[in-house]
C-alpha angles and dihedrals in degrees: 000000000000097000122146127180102259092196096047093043086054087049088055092034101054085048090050094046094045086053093059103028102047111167092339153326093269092179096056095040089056110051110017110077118244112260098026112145129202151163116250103199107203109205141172112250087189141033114265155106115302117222125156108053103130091041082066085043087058098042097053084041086059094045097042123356092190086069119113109231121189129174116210091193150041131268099256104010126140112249136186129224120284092027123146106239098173145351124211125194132216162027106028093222086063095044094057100042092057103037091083093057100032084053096049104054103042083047086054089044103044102053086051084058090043085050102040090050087056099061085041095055090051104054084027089113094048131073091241117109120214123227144189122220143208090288090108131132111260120266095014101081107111089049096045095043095048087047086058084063091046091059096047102273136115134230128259114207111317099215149358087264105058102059149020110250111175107193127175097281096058088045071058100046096035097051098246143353088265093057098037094054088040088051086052093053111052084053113047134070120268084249107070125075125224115223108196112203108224132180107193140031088253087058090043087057104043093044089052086052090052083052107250126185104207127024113209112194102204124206083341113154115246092258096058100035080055078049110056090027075070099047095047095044087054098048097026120010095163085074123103121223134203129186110212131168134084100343125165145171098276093048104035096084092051088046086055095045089068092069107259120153093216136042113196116192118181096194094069095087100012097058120023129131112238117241110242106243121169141191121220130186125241097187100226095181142025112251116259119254094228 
């Protein structure tokens, strides 16, 4: 559930070391002595939902293999403040110069997965799956949009390339919903769906008669997106709909209530609050006098 592309993730890692690292951590090689070991004590300085541990495990293997990691917890557990997430074992220079990297991104991640858990528990007790989308920081995709499973969500399409998506400017460009959904099927494979974006009853109907897989009601009330969820299990029930726009926490249960398979909520990975995590020394070893 919690997989990540190793070799994707060391290919970012190795760009986004070599951006704060440079030629060296000057500050750590000048005043901390060769050969000093230490303990870095990773903790939560506020409750949440962990997700990125073995992110940080990649990113100390890359500056030192010879570094002891070990998680104290596990990927996607609820922790408290002041609890002790990871130790990590060795010479005091490595620590340090991956401490920065390791803590940013768990911090990014982890407040996706606390976030995300928030908008699950709200709908937990309903039918209706929440989802991310494409709304995610460059270049941190892949991490965002595996913290929103972490934190009990599901993806949305990852990319431009894995799914038709038909929105209001390609209704635009295309001439109308009908021919654009018409153009999309005679070129992809019988395996992708096509989800048409509509945003009334007279746009749900024309995009099931084009022959649409998935319905997405964009920014609809509760009342018409009850409305329309009515209308589309009666004349296609095979259909899958998704309510999308502007939804929040205190929205998405009512949005759920209408009826709607999905739940996409941009938010999720575009505006989050980062939960505060540290790292603390605990010195293990004298530094050597050489």
């Amino acid at each position: 559930m919690f997989n990540i592309d190793r070799r994707l993730l060391d290919e970012q890692l190795v760009s986004w070391l070599k951006e704060d690292v440079g030629t060296g951590d000057v500050t750590t090689a000048f005043t901390v002595p060769e050969g000093h070991q230490s303990k870095g004590i990773i903790h939560a300085k506020e409750d949440g939902i962990i997700a990125g541990i073995p992110v940080a495990q990649a990113v100390f293997e890359l500056v030192d293999p010879t570094l002891v990691f070990i998680a104290k917890v596990e990927e996607g557990a609820f922790v408290a403040k002041g609890t002790v997430l990871i130790e990590v074992e060795g010479s005091t220079h490595s620590i340090l110069t991956g401490e920065r990297l390791a803590l940013n991104l768990m911090q990014r991640m982890s407040g996706v997965s606390t976030k995300t858990s928030h908008y699950v528990k709200a709908i937990q007790d309903l039918p209706t799956e929440l989802v991310d989308t494409r709304k995610t920081t460059p270049g941190h995709r892949a991490l965002e949009k595996y913290a929103v499973r972490v934190g009990g969500g599901k993806n949305h399409r990852y990319g431009l390339y894995d799914a038709v998506m038909i929105k209001d400017n390609h209704i635009k460009g295309a001439g109308g919903i009908t021919e654009a959904v018409e153009r999309a099927r005679r070129n992809i494979p019988y395996t992708m769906k096509i989800e048409v974006e509509t945003e009334s009853m007279e746009q749900v109907k024309e995009a099931i008669q084009a022959g649409a897989d998935i319905i997405m009601l964009d920014n609809m009330s509760a009342e018409a997106m009850a409305e329309a969820v009515s209308w589309i299990r009666n004349q296609a029930p095979h259909v899958l709909i998704e309510a999308s726009g502007g939804i929040t926490l205190d929205t998405i249960r009512e949005k759920a209530l209408a009826g709607v398979d999905v739940i996409s909520v941009g938010s999720l990975t575009y505006s989050f609050q980062s939960l505060d995590i540290s790292l603390d020394l605990n010195e293990k070893k004298g530094a050597s006098s050489s």
